[in-house]
Tab-separated table of C-alpha atoms in Angstrom:
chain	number	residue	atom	x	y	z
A	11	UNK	CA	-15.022	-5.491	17.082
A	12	UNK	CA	-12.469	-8.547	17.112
A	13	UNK	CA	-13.675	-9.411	13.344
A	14	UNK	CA	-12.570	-5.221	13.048
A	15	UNK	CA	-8.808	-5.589	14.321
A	16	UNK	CA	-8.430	-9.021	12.660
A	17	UNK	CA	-9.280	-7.743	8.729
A	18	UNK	CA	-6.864	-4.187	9.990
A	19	UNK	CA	-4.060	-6.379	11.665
A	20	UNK	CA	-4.790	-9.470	8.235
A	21	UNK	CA	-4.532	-6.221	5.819
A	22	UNK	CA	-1.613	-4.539	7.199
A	23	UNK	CA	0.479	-7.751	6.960
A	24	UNK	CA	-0.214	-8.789	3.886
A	25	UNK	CA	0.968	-4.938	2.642
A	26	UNK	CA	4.075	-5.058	0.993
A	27	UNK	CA	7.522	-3.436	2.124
A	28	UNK	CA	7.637	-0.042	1.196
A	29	UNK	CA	3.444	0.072	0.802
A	30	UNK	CA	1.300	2.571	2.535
A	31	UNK	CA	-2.226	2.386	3.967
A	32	UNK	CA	-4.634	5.430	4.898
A	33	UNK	CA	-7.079	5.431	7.674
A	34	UNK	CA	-9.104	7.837	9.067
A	35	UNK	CA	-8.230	10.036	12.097
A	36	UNK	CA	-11.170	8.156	13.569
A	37	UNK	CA	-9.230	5.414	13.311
A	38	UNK	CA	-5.749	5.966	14.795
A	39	UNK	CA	-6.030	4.833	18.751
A	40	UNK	CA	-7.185	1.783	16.927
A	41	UNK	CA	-4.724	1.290	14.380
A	42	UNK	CA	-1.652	1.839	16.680
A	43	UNK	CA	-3.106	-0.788	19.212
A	44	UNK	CA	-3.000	-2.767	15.842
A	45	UNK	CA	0.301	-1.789	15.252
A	46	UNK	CA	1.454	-2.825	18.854
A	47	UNK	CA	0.506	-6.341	18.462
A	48	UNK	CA	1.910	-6.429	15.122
A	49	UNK	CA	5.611	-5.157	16.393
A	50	UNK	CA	5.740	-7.898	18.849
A	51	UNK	CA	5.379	-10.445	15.600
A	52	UNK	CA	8.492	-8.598	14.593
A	53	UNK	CA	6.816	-6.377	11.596
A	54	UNK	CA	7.763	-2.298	11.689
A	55	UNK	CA	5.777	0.244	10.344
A	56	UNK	CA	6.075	4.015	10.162
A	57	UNK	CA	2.851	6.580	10.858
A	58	UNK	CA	2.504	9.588	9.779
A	59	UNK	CA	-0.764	11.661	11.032
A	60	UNK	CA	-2.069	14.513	8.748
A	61	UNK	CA	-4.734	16.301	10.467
A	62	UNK	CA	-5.665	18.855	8.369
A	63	UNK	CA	-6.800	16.212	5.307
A	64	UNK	CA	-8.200	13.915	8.330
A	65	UNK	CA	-5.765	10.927	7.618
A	66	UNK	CA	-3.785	8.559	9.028
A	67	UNK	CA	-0.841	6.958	6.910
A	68	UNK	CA	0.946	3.694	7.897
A	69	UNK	CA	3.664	2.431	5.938
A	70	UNK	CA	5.434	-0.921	6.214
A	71	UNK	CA	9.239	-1.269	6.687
A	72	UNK	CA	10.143	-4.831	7.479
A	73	UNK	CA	8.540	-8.166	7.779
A	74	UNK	CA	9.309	-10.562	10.646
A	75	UNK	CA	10.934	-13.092	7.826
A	76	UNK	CA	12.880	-10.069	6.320
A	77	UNK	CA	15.381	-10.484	9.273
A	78	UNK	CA	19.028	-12.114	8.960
A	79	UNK	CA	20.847	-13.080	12.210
């Protein structure tokens, strides 16, 4: 399950600003754990759940070396 979140944490930061990536409903307690860690490397995202079609849609707004102090 590590190898799991590694290759889903690996693919959403190598997505590019602006980029989206579905998962499955299945997927989404997993995903925003993901997302979690992620946050505290300084990258944001944006979900977006769609039930009815059975997806989950992440989309990438910043990257931790997008930030000027």
């Amino acid at each position: 399950m590590d190898t799991a979140k590694k290759s889903m944490a690996l693919s959403l930061r190598e997505l590019k600003i602006n980029s989206k990536k579905t998962f499955t409903l299945a997927k989404r307690t997993s995903v925003i754990s993901t997302l979690q860690r992620l946050k505290s490397e300084g990258y944001r995202f944006t979900t977006e759940s769609f039930t009815d079609k059975g997806m989950f849609v992440v989309k990438k707004m910043l990257n931790p070396e997008s930030v000027t102090i």
